mmCIF file of C-alpha atoms and ligand atoms in Angstrom:
data_model
loop_
_atom_site.group_PDB
_atom_site.id
_atom_site.type_symbol
_atom_site.label_atom_id
_atom_site.label_comp_id
_atom_site.label_asym_id
_atom_site.label_seq_id
_atom_site.Cartn_x
_atom_site.Cartn_y
_atom_site.Cartn_z
ATOM 1 C CA UNK A 1 6.407 0.937 -28.399
ATOM 2 C CA UNK A 2 8.255 2.451 -25.490
ATOM 3 C CA UNK A 3 11.871 1.744 -26.346
ATOM 4 C CA UNK A 4 12.819 5.325 -25.561
ATOM 5 C CA UNK A 5 12.056 4.882 -21.865
ATOM 6 C CA UNK A 6 15.116 3.826 -19.870
ATOM 7 C CA UNK A 7 14.195 0.587 -18.131
ATOM 8 C CA UNK A 8 17.152 0.076 -15.873
ATOM 9 C CA UNK A 9 20.802 0.883 -15.733
ATOM 10 C CA UNK A 10 23.697 -0.984 -14.188
ATOM 11 C CA UNK A 11 24.232 1.872 -11.760
ATOM 12 C CA UNK A 12 21.193 3.242 -9.938
ATOM 13 C CA UNK A 13 20.301 6.767 -11.072
ATOM 14 C CA UNK A 14 19.535 9.804 -8.921
ATOM 15 C CA UNK A 15 18.442 12.227 -11.605
ATOM 16 C CA UNK A 16 14.989 11.038 -12.608
ATOM 17 C CA UNK A 17 12.900 13.762 -14.233
ATOM 18 C CA UNK A 18 9.199 14.213 -13.563
ATOM 19 C CA UNK A 19 8.453 13.310 -17.184
ATOM 20 C CA UNK A 20 10.447 10.085 -17.034
ATOM 21 C CA UNK A 21 8.664 8.913 -13.905
ATOM 22 C CA UNK A 22 5.296 9.964 -15.344
ATOM 23 C CA UNK A 23 6.071 7.982 -18.493
ATOM 24 C CA UNK A 24 6.695 4.851 -16.408
ATOM 25 C CA UNK A 25 3.370 5.275 -14.573
ATOM 26 C CA UNK A 26 1.695 5.837 -17.946
ATOM 27 C CA UNK A 27 2.907 2.588 -19.535
ATOM 28 C CA UNK A 28 0.369 -0.094 -20.387
ATOM 29 C CA UNK A 29 0.064 -2.287 -17.287
ATOM 30 C CA UNK A 30 1.694 -5.351 -18.857
ATOM 31 C CA UNK A 31 4.650 -3.346 -20.149
ATOM 32 C CA UNK A 32 5.208 -1.759 -16.751
ATOM 33 C CA UNK A 33 5.014 -5.037 -14.879
ATOM 34 C CA UNK A 34 7.280 -6.783 -17.364
ATOM 35 C CA UNK A 35 9.948 -4.088 -17.007
ATOM 36 C CA UNK A 36 9.669 -4.013 -13.228
ATOM 37 C CA UNK A 37 9.922 -7.783 -13.001
ATOM 38 C CA UNK A 38 12.980 -7.808 -15.263
ATOM 39 C CA UNK A 39 14.683 -5.246 -13.027
ATOM 40 C CA UNK A 40 13.670 -7.259 -9.971
ATOM 41 C CA UNK A 41 15.246 -10.460 -11.342
ATOM 42 C CA UNK A 42 18.468 -8.648 -12.181
ATOM 43 C CA UNK A 43 18.982 -7.567 -8.606
ATOM 44 C CA UNK A 44 17.182 -10.037 -6.366
ATOM 45 C CA UNK A 45 16.278 -13.651 -6.025
ATOM 46 C CA UNK A 46 12.715 -13.516 -7.402
ATOM 47 C CA UNK A 47 11.171 -15.975 -4.926
ATOM 48 C CA UNK A 48 12.517 -14.550 -1.684
ATOM 49 C CA UNK A 49 10.786 -12.015 0.519
ATOM 50 C CA UNK A 50 12.354 -10.320 3.534
ATOM 51 C CA UNK A 51 10.276 -10.729 6.711
ATOM 52 C CA UNK A 52 10.107 -8.022 9.400
ATOM 53 C CA UNK A 53 7.976 -7.842 12.521
ATOM 54 C CA UNK A 54 6.714 -4.602 14.033
ATOM 55 C CA UNK A 55 6.395 -3.752 17.697
ATOM 56 C CA UNK A 56 4.748 -0.614 19.042
ATOM 57 C CA UNK A 57 7.077 0.281 21.902
ATOM 58 C CA UNK A 58 5.138 3.458 22.765
ATOM 59 C CA UNK A 59 1.539 3.803 21.652
ATOM 60 C CA UNK A 60 -0.758 6.803 21.153
ATOM 61 C CA UNK A 61 -0.915 10.374 22.478
ATOM 62 C CA UNK A 62 1.405 11.699 19.762
ATOM 63 C CA UNK A 63 1.439 15.513 19.505
ATOM 64 C CA UNK A 64 1.747 15.478 15.676
ATOM 65 C CA UNK A 65 -1.322 15.857 13.426
ATOM 66 C CA UNK A 66 -0.667 13.335 10.627
ATOM 67 C CA UNK A 67 -4.145 12.988 9.108
ATOM 68 C CA UNK A 68 -3.775 9.255 8.492
ATOM 69 C CA UNK A 69 -2.605 8.260 11.945
ATOM 70 C CA UNK A 70 -4.675 6.661 14.708
ATOM 71 C CA UNK A 71 -1.988 7.602 17.243
ATOM 72 C CA UNK A 72 -2.326 11.382 17.035
ATOM 73 C CA UNK A 73 -3.622 12.911 20.271
ATOM 74 C CA UNK A 74 -5.760 15.241 18.154
ATOM 75 C CA UNK A 75 -8.131 12.570 16.830
ATOM 76 C CA UNK A 76 -10.551 10.445 18.799
ATOM 77 C CA UNK A 77 -9.832 6.958 17.543
ATOM 78 C CA UNK A 78 -10.549 5.129 20.799
ATOM 79 C CA UNK A 79 -6.928 4.022 21.023
ATOM 80 C CA UNK A 80 -5.608 3.384 24.533
ATOM 81 C CA UNK A 81 -2.353 5.228 25.101
ATOM 82 C CA UNK A 82 0.556 3.241 26.526
ATOM 83 C CA UNK A 83 3.806 4.393 28.100
ATOM 84 C CA UNK A 84 7.173 3.292 26.715
ATOM 85 C CA UNK A 85 7.338 -0.485 27.209
ATOM 86 C CA UNK A 86 9.889 -2.079 29.496
ATOM 87 C CA UNK A 87 13.046 -3.312 27.758
ATOM 88 C CA UNK A 88 12.389 -6.934 28.847
ATOM 89 C CA UNK A 89 8.929 -6.918 27.310
ATOM 90 C CA UNK A 90 10.223 -5.688 23.960
ATOM 91 C CA UNK A 91 13.042 -8.252 23.944
ATOM 92 C CA UNK A 92 10.535 -11.014 24.718
ATOM 93 C CA UNK A 93 8.422 -9.913 21.726
ATOM 94 C CA UNK A 94 11.549 -9.916 19.566
ATOM 95 C CA UNK A 95 12.356 -13.475 20.680
ATOM 96 C CA UNK A 96 8.859 -14.578 19.679
ATOM 97 C CA UNK A 97 9.166 -12.811 16.320
ATOM 98 C CA UNK A 98 12.511 -14.523 15.708
ATOM 99 C CA UNK A 99 11.058 -17.930 16.610
ATOM 100 C CA UNK A 100 8.294 -17.303 14.060
ATOM 101 C CA UNK A 101 10.737 -16.590 11.255
ATOM 102 C CA UNK A 102 11.194 -12.800 11.269
ATOM 103 C CA UNK A 103 14.757 -11.651 10.627
ATOM 104 C CA UNK A 104 14.223 -7.960 11.369
ATOM 105 C CA UNK A 105 12.516 -6.397 14.383
ATOM 106 C CA UNK A 106 11.115 -2.873 13.931
ATOM 107 C CA UNK A 107 10.388 -0.802 17.005
ATOM 108 C CA UNK A 108 7.936 2.073 16.496
ATOM 109 C CA UNK A 109 7.142 4.886 18.903
ATOM 110 C CA UNK A 110 4.454 7.574 18.683
ATOM 111 C CA UNK A 111 6.847 10.449 19.311
ATOM 112 C CA UNK A 112 7.416 13.710 17.455
ATOM 113 C CA UNK A 113 11.034 13.229 18.536
ATOM 114 C CA UNK A 114 12.425 11.250 21.473
ATOM 115 C CA UNK A 115 13.688 12.916 24.652
ATOM 116 C CA UNK A 116 17.184 12.040 25.903
ATOM 117 C CA UNK A 117 15.916 9.667 28.621
ATOM 118 C CA UNK A 118 13.547 7.919 26.237
ATOM 119 C CA UNK A 119 16.316 7.468 23.708
ATOM 120 C CA UNK A 120 18.535 5.826 26.322
ATOM 121 C CA UNK A 121 15.861 3.185 26.946
ATOM 122 C CA UNK A 122 15.365 2.711 23.188
ATOM 123 C CA UNK A 123 19.127 2.250 22.728
ATOM 124 C CA UNK A 124 19.080 -0.485 25.358
ATOM 125 C CA UNK A 125 16.214 -2.194 23.503
ATOM 126 C CA UNK A 126 18.260 -2.015 20.310
ATOM 127 C CA UNK A 127 21.330 -3.520 22.008
ATOM 128 C CA UNK A 128 19.381 -6.434 23.436
ATOM 129 C CA UNK A 129 17.386 -7.177 20.263
ATOM 130 C CA UNK A 130 20.592 -7.048 18.245
ATOM 131 C CA UNK A 131 22.137 -9.538 20.677
ATOM 132 C CA UNK A 132 19.414 -12.031 19.647
ATOM 133 C CA UNK A 133 20.955 -12.022 16.178
ATOM 134 C CA UNK A 134 18.140 -10.036 14.575
ATOM 135 C CA UNK A 135 18.448 -7.001 12.336
ATOM 136 C CA UNK A 136 17.185 -3.958 14.189
ATOM 137 C CA UNK A 137 15.010 -1.115 12.929
ATOM 138 C CA UNK A 138 13.485 1.817 14.805
ATOM 139 C CA UNK A 139 11.062 4.585 13.940
ATOM 140 C CA UNK A 140 10.738 7.051 16.775
ATOM 141 C CA UNK A 141 10.282 10.397 15.009
ATOM 142 C CA UNK A 142 12.650 13.234 14.219
ATOM 143 C CA UNK A 143 16.253 12.851 15.382
ATOM 144 C CA UNK A 144 19.146 15.225 15.897
ATOM 145 C CA UNK A 145 22.502 14.311 14.352
ATOM 146 C CA UNK A 146 23.740 13.289 17.824
ATOM 147 C CA UNK A 147 20.744 11.054 18.464
ATOM 148 C CA UNK A 148 21.329 9.290 15.154
ATOM 149 C CA UNK A 149 24.926 8.562 16.210
ATOM 150 C CA UNK A 150 23.703 7.295 19.593
ATOM 151 C CA UNK A 151 21.324 4.853 17.899
ATOM 152 C CA UNK A 152 24.024 3.681 15.522
ATOM 153 C CA UNK A 153 26.402 3.106 18.418
ATOM 154 C CA UNK A 154 23.841 0.906 20.130
ATOM 155 C CA UNK A 155 23.669 -1.324 17.041
ATOM 156 C CA UNK A 156 20.698 0.016 15.086
ATOM 157 C CA UNK A 157 20.816 -1.260 11.500
ATOM 158 C CA UNK A 158 17.876 0.643 9.945
ATOM 159 C CA UNK A 159 16.016 3.838 10.751
ATOM 160 C CA UNK A 160 12.505 4.183 9.330
ATOM 161 C CA UNK A 161 11.364 7.704 8.570
ATOM 162 C CA UNK A 162 8.826 8.112 5.779
ATOM 163 C CA UNK A 163 8.350 11.051 3.428
ATOM 164 C CA UNK A 164 4.762 9.779 3.161
ATOM 165 C CA UNK A 165 3.713 11.782 0.071
ATOM 166 C CA UNK A 166 4.860 14.418 -2.402
ATOM 167 C CA UNK A 167 6.381 17.697 -1.166
ATOM 168 C CA UNK A 168 3.359 19.462 -2.701
ATOM 169 C CA UNK A 169 0.669 17.382 -0.932
ATOM 170 C CA UNK A 170 2.504 17.114 2.398
ATOM 171 C CA UNK A 171 0.888 20.241 3.901
ATOM 172 C CA UNK A 172 -2.577 18.754 3.327
ATOM 173 C CA UNK A 173 -1.670 15.772 5.490
ATOM 174 C CA UNK A 174 0.617 17.138 8.229
ATOM 175 C CA UNK A 175 0.973 20.690 9.517
ATOM 176 C CA UNK A 176 3.119 20.139 12.610
ATOM 177 C CA UNK A 177 6.388 19.516 10.727
ATOM 178 C CA UNK A 178 7.772 20.146 7.275
ATOM 179 C CA UNK A 179 9.087 18.011 4.451
ATOM 180 C CA UNK A 180 12.485 19.556 5.097
ATOM 181 C CA UNK A 181 12.337 18.324 8.727
ATOM 182 C CA UNK A 182 11.926 14.799 7.354
ATOM 183 C CA UNK A 183 14.795 15.233 4.898
ATOM 184 C CA UNK A 184 17.039 16.567 7.668
ATOM 185 C CA UNK A 185 16.487 13.499 9.861
ATOM 186 C CA UNK A 186 17.134 11.233 6.878
ATOM 187 C CA UNK A 187 20.432 13.001 6.299
ATOM 188 C CA UNK A 188 21.490 12.566 9.940
ATOM 189 C CA UNK A 189 20.636 8.868 9.766
ATOM 190 C CA UNK A 190 22.629 8.466 6.581
ATOM 191 C CA UNK A 191 25.630 10.439 7.898
ATOM 192 C CA UNK A 192 25.677 8.306 11.035
ATOM 193 C CA UNK A 193 26.113 5.283 8.752
ATOM 194 C CA UNK A 194 22.771 3.553 9.305
ATOM 195 C CA UNK A 195 20.616 2.063 6.583
ATOM 196 C CA UNK A 196 17.599 4.125 5.616
ATOM 197 C CA UNK A 197 14.044 2.809 5.457
ATOM 198 C CA UNK A 198 11.918 5.470 3.784
ATOM 199 C CA UNK A 199 8.725 5.344 1.759
ATOM 200 C CA UNK A 200 5.175 6.579 1.838
ATOM 201 C CA UNK A 201 1.439 6.013 1.915
ATOM 202 C CA UNK A 202 -0.785 5.607 -1.129
ATOM 203 C CA UNK A 203 -4.559 6.174 -1.026
ATOM 204 C CA UNK A 204 -4.682 9.410 0.994
ATOM 205 C CA UNK A 205 -6.676 11.245 -1.680
ATOM 206 C CA UNK A 206 -3.512 12.321 -3.483
ATOM 207 C CA UNK A 207 -3.375 12.924 -7.239
ATOM 208 C CA UNK A 208 -1.422 10.649 -9.552
ATOM 209 C CA UNK A 209 1.262 13.349 -9.797
ATOM 210 C CA UNK A 210 1.813 13.147 -6.027
ATOM 211 C CA UNK A 211 2.757 9.469 -6.338
ATOM 212 C CA UNK A 212 5.113 10.427 -9.151
ATOM 213 C CA UNK A 213 6.709 13.153 -7.023
ATOM 214 C CA UNK A 214 7.009 10.922 -3.939
ATOM 215 C CA UNK A 215 8.888 8.243 -5.876
ATOM 216 C CA UNK A 216 10.945 10.815 -7.765
ATOM 217 C CA UNK A 217 11.978 12.429 -4.462
ATOM 218 C CA UNK A 218 12.958 9.058 -2.970
ATOM 219 C CA UNK A 219 14.893 8.002 -6.064
ATOM 220 C CA UNK A 220 16.731 11.318 -6.299
ATOM 221 C CA UNK A 221 18.009 11.250 -2.712
ATOM 222 C CA UNK A 222 21.838 11.181 -2.639
ATOM 223 C CA UNK A 223 21.604 7.440 -1.887
ATOM 224 C CA UNK A 224 18.532 5.259 -2.375
ATOM 225 C CA UNK A 225 16.916 4.100 0.858
ATOM 226 C CA UNK A 226 17.877 0.442 1.340
ATOM 227 C CA UNK A 227 14.258 -0.230 2.265
ATOM 228 C CA UNK A 228 11.251 1.474 0.649
ATOM 229 C CA UNK A 229 7.948 0.768 2.416
ATOM 230 C CA UNK A 230 4.903 1.395 0.253
ATOM 231 C CA UNK A 231 1.914 1.574 2.591
ATOM 232 C CA UNK A 232 -1.691 1.567 1.491
ATOM 233 C CA UNK A 233 -3.643 3.866 3.811
ATOM 234 C CA UNK A 234 -5.286 1.887 6.610
ATOM 235 C CA UNK A 235 -8.457 3.882 7.162
ATOM 236 C CA UNK A 236 -9.113 4.260 10.871
ATOM 237 C CA UNK A 237 -12.437 5.739 12.128
ATOM 238 C CA UNK A 238 -11.814 9.075 13.845
ATOM 239 C CA UNK A 239 -8.873 10.084 11.632
ATOM 240 C CA UNK A 240 -9.513 12.869 9.094
ATOM 241 C CA UNK A 241 -8.707 10.509 6.213
ATOM 242 C CA UNK A 242 -11.346 7.971 7.220
ATOM 243 C CA UNK A 243 -13.802 7.708 4.332
ATOM 244 C CA UNK A 244 -11.305 8.693 1.619
ATOM 245 C CA UNK A 245 -12.228 7.133 -1.740
ATOM 246 C CA UNK A 246 -10.678 3.681 -1.911
ATOM 247 C CA UNK A 247 -7.641 3.228 -4.106
ATOM 248 C CA UNK A 248 -7.772 1.219 -7.325
ATOM 249 C CA UNK A 249 -5.600 -1.808 -6.424
ATOM 250 C CA UNK A 250 -3.945 -1.571 -9.843
ATOM 251 C CA UNK A 251 -2.722 1.945 -9.008
ATOM 252 C CA UNK A 252 -1.120 0.489 -5.899
ATOM 253 C CA UNK A 253 0.612 -2.167 -8.019
ATOM 254 C CA UNK A 254 1.807 0.478 -10.478
ATOM 255 C CA UNK A 255 3.379 2.380 -7.570
ATOM 256 C CA UNK A 256 5.268 -0.740 -6.446
ATOM 257 C CA UNK A 257 6.434 -1.405 -10.024
ATOM 258 C CA UNK A 258 7.724 2.135 -10.557
ATOM 259 C CA UNK A 259 9.482 2.064 -7.157
ATOM 260 C CA UNK A 260 11.196 -1.167 -8.212
ATOM 261 C CA UNK A 261 12.401 0.354 -11.496
ATOM 262 C CA UNK A 262 13.606 3.622 -9.940
ATOM 263 C CA UNK A 263 15.361 1.978 -6.968
ATOM 264 C CA UNK A 264 16.548 -1.344 -8.413
ATOM 265 C CA UNK A 265 18.779 -2.397 -5.502
ATOM 266 C CA UNK A 266 16.380 -1.464 -2.680
ATOM 267 C CA UNK A 267 14.016 -3.776 -0.888
ATOM 268 C CA UNK A 268 10.498 -2.540 -1.669
ATOM 269 C CA UNK A 269 8.132 -3.400 1.163
ATOM 270 C CA UNK A 270 4.508 -4.282 0.598
ATOM 271 C CA UNK A 271 3.785 -2.568 3.876
ATOM 272 C CA UNK A 272 0.543 -1.531 5.651
ATOM 273 C CA UNK A 273 -2.798 -2.359 4.050
ATOM 274 C CA UNK A 274 -2.363 -6.069 3.293
ATOM 275 C CA UNK A 275 -5.375 -7.031 5.437
ATOM 276 C CA UNK A 276 -7.584 -5.090 3.033
ATOM 277 C CA UNK A 277 -5.891 -6.590 -0.062
ATOM 278 C CA UNK A 278 -6.795 -9.789 -1.860
ATOM 279 C CA UNK A 279 -4.182 -12.527 -2.146
ATOM 280 C CA UNK A 280 -4.175 -11.807 -5.865
ATOM 281 C CA UNK A 281 -3.296 -8.130 -5.353
ATOM 282 C CA UNK A 282 -0.440 -9.121 -3.041
ATOM 283 C CA UNK A 283 0.711 -11.678 -5.617
ATOM 284 C CA UNK A 284 0.833 -8.988 -8.287
ATOM 285 C CA UNK A 285 2.780 -6.766 -5.878
ATOM 286 C CA UNK A 286 5.421 -9.501 -5.461
ATOM 287 C CA UNK A 287 5.594 -9.914 -9.237
ATOM 288 C CA UNK A 288 5.968 -6.143 -9.628
ATOM 289 C CA UNK A 289 9.007 -6.173 -7.336
ATOM 290 C CA UNK A 290 7.858 -6.037 -3.715
ATOM 291 C CA UNK A 291 10.219 -8.206 -1.683
ATOM 292 C CA UNK A 292 9.594 -7.426 1.961
ATOM 293 C CA UNK A 293 6.567 -7.617 4.270
ATOM 294 C CA UNK A 294 5.541 -7.091 7.856
ATOM 295 C CA UNK A 295 4.758 -10.472 9.369
ATOM 296 C CA UNK A 296 2.633 -10.849 12.502
ATOM 297 C CA UNK A 297 -0.980 -10.171 13.320
ATOM 298 C CA UNK A 298 -0.495 -6.547 14.233
ATOM 299 C CA UNK A 299 1.182 -3.607 12.511
ATOM 300 C CA UNK A 300 1.553 -0.893 15.167
ATOM 301 C CA UNK A 301 -2.068 -0.423 16.220
ATOM 302 C CA UNK A 302 -4.015 -1.981 13.332
ATOM 303 C CA UNK A 303 -4.474 -5.491 11.971
ATOM 304 C CA UNK A 304 -2.125 -7.339 9.640
ATOM 305 C CA UNK A 305 -2.933 -10.736 8.054
ATOM 306 C CA UNK A 306 -2.560 -13.638 10.460
ATOM 307 C CA UNK A 307 0.590 -15.700 10.219
ATOM 308 C CA UNK A 308 -1.118 -18.866 8.970
ATOM 309 C CA UNK A 309 -2.600 -16.922 6.106
ATOM 310 C CA UNK A 310 0.788 -15.490 5.136
ATOM 311 C CA UNK A 311 2.493 -18.862 5.453
ATOM 312 C CA UNK A 312 -0.115 -20.385 3.140
ATOM 313 C CA UNK A 313 0.245 -17.541 0.665
ATOM 314 C CA UNK A 314 4.047 -17.967 0.596
ATOM 315 C CA UNK A 315 3.591 -21.733 0.076
ATOM 316 C CA UNK A 316 1.063 -21.220 -2.735
ATOM 317 C CA UNK A 317 3.503 -18.874 -4.480
ATOM 318 C CA UNK A 318 6.678 -20.850 -3.767
ATOM 319 C CA UNK A 319 8.082 -17.868 -1.872
ATOM 320 C CA UNK A 320 10.672 -18.324 0.852
ATOM 321 C CA UNK A 321 11.612 -15.993 3.677
ATOM 322 C CA UNK A 322 14.891 -14.248 2.824
ATOM 323 C CA UNK A 323 17.704 -15.576 5.029
ATOM 324 C CA UNK A 324 18.985 -13.359 7.831
ATOM 325 C CA UNK A 325 22.144 -11.376 7.052
ATOM 326 C CA UNK A 326 23.720 -12.995 10.133
ATOM 327 C CA UNK A 327 22.069 -16.411 10.521
ATOM 328 C CA UNK A 328 20.692 -17.440 13.909
ATOM 329 C CA UNK A 329 21.823 -20.997 14.829
ATOM 330 C CA UNK A 330 21.419 -23.595 12.117
ATOM 331 C CA UNK A 331 17.783 -22.988 11.187
ATOM 332 C CA UNK A 332 16.683 -20.732 8.346
ATOM 333 C CA UNK A 333 13.936 -18.138 8.591
ATOM 334 C CA UNK A 334 11.826 -20.400 6.375
ATOM 335 C CA UNK A 335 12.429 -23.386 8.732
ATOM 336 C CA UNK A 336 11.327 -21.283 11.682
ATOM 337 C CA UNK A 337 8.212 -20.077 9.873
ATOM 338 C CA UNK A 338 7.312 -23.686 9.066
ATOM 339 C CA UNK A 339 8.072 -24.956 12.591
ATOM 340 C CA UNK A 340 5.819 -22.281 14.031
ATOM 341 C CA UNK A 341 2.920 -23.639 11.932
ATOM 342 C CA UNK A 342 2.967 -26.852 13.936
ATOM 343 C CA UNK A 343 3.179 -25.185 17.340
HETATM 344 N N1 SAM B 1 6.118 8.783 14.945
HETATM 345 C C1 SAM B 1 7.100 8.343 14.063
HETATM 346 C C2 SAM B 1 6.995 8.974 12.684
HETATM 347 O O1 SAM B 1 5.926 9.406 12.298
HETATM 348 O O2 SAM B 1 8.007 8.995 11.975
HETATM 349 C C3 SAM B 1 7.147 6.829 13.894
HETATM 350 C C4 SAM B 1 5.863 6.035 13.887
HETATM 351 S S1 SAM B 1 4.749 6.370 12.539
HETATM 352 C C5 SAM B 1 3.312 5.470 13.012
HETATM 353 C C6 SAM B 1 5.485 5.463 11.185
HETATM 354 C C7 SAM B 1 4.800 5.490 9.856
HETATM 355 O O3 SAM B 1 3.629 4.690 9.877
HETATM 356 C C8 SAM B 1 4.290 6.809 9.338
HETATM 357 O O4 SAM B 1 5.300 7.601 8.788
HETATM 358 C C9 SAM B 1 3.320 6.380 8.255
HETATM 359 O O5 SAM B 1 3.997 6.264 7.025
HETATM 360 C C10 SAM B 1 2.876 4.997 8.727
HETATM 361 N N2 SAM B 1 1.437 5.004 9.064
HETATM 362 C C11 SAM B 1 0.867 5.521 10.169
HETATM 363 N N3 SAM B 1 -0.475 5.387 10.136
HETATM 364 C C12 SAM B 1 -0.770 4.751 8.983
HETATM 365 C C13 SAM B 1 -1.983 4.338 8.377
HETATM 366 N N4 SAM B 1 -3.159 4.567 8.946
HETATM 367 N N5 SAM B 1 -1.921 3.715 7.180
HETATM 368 C C14 SAM B 1 -0.717 3.488 6.588
HETATM 369 N N6 SAM B 1 0.459 3.861 7.122
HETATM 370 C C15 SAM B 1 0.442 4.497 8.295
HETATM 371 C C1 DTB B 2 5.943 1.844 7.684
HETATM 372 O O1 DTB B 2 6.237 2.386 6.593
HETATM 373 N N1 DTB B 2 4.774 1.275 7.964
HETATM 374 C C2 DTB B 2 4.740 0.770 9.306
HETATM 375 C C3 DTB B 2 6.188 1.047 9.796
HETATM 376 N N2 DTB B 2 6.772 1.760 8.719
HETATM 377 C C4 DTB B 2 6.413 1.688 11.077
HETATM 378 C C5 DTB B 2 3.661 1.323 10.151
HETATM 379 C C6 DTB B 2 2.286 1.111 9.578
HETATM 380 C C7 DTB B 2 1.295 1.612 10.560
HETATM 381 C C8 DTB B 2 -0.113 1.349 10.150
HETATM 382 C C9 DTB B 2 -1.089 1.887 11.125
HETATM 383 C C10 DTB B 2 -0.978 1.308 12.501
HETATM 384 O O2 DTB B 2 -0.929 0.061 12.655
HETATM 385 O O3 DTB B 2 -1.005 2.085 13.467
HETATM 386 FE FE1 SF4 B 3 2.794 10.682 15.534
HETATM 387 FE FE2 SF4 B 3 4.144 9.199 13.768
HETATM 388 FE FE3 SF4 B 3 1.455 9.002 13.999
HETATM 389 FE FE4 SF4 B 3 2.478 11.201 12.950
HETATM 390 S S1 SF4 B 3 2.653 9.117 12.110
HETATM 391 S S2 SF4 B 3 0.846 11.105 14.506
HETATM 392 S S3 SF4 B 3 4.356 11.415 14.113
HETATM 393 S S4 SF4 B 3 2.952 8.434 15.510
#
């Protein structure tokens, strides 16, 4: 029996030891899922999933060398580079996402860090998307403390900036910035008063201990990220990680379950990689505590399940889209998802 392992506490903890997190990963699968699901039910409505839609506002030609990423200028992935989109085009995409039931719109840019002029345009996008009544999220690379304040002042709710893997494995994946650079940006985002979206990628050839250390690092941040995206590597031909041994889906589920236990009040997002997952794997992820997804046929540059498929999966599982924090008109996100099915 595993009674000596703390399952959950009323107040989230920030002092998880390596051994404690390893012990959770090492539990028999049923014990781990049972604990994670209990924690999930204590903090969230078990049949609601938050729905976000991604938009690549600036695609490709990124100077960074992240070994997983199709957008790095260093790898030949056949991706067409695109300049920063016009504000109107982004707002139009946000309107469509809202009509389809998304409550959060996430704008991603292939930058190491945005230049002042670029950030001004991004701030205008944020203002106009926010005015549609949607939650706003952006992921545009490293920020200075001042840039974080600028984004907050334009109405940005969430900033996504992933740690991606353990501090120890990071140098195998990215050489053009450090783990500390990532932590610094996260601190600026937090100090500016925005919500943090921070997680990682599983299936990059890391050892089990790297997953332990990634989740331990996230859980031991001064405040838990409100949103924790767990991505499964999308293998893109031309990137150095293409051809990495595929992940055991049950190891992915274990990672979701441990994230749920360590960060009980955070939304855990079943993020990239759903196209390659069976419906049954996704179902287990929801049971293990995942309660957010990206909705829409595209992530940033790669495929995501089509909307009909996701709608059917939600219906088969009795899952509803989580209502928006500030509702838009008198329809719910679930109504809008359903209405879109008939259009
Ligand atoms: N350039 C910015 C940055 O890196 O912070 C923002 C955009 S970047 C594409 C956002 C995140 O997407 C990365 O941190 C990584 O976690 C995720 N990502 C990129 N390529 C991926 C892939 N092939 N599979 C899974 N996740 C991926
Ligand atoms: C996150 O953690 N995953 C999203 C979002 N944050 C920006 C991005 C996934 C990208 C997958 C590869 C692509 O489509 O380019
Ligand atoms: Fe650039 Fe972000 Fe891709 Fe890294 S993950 S290459 S920083 S777009």
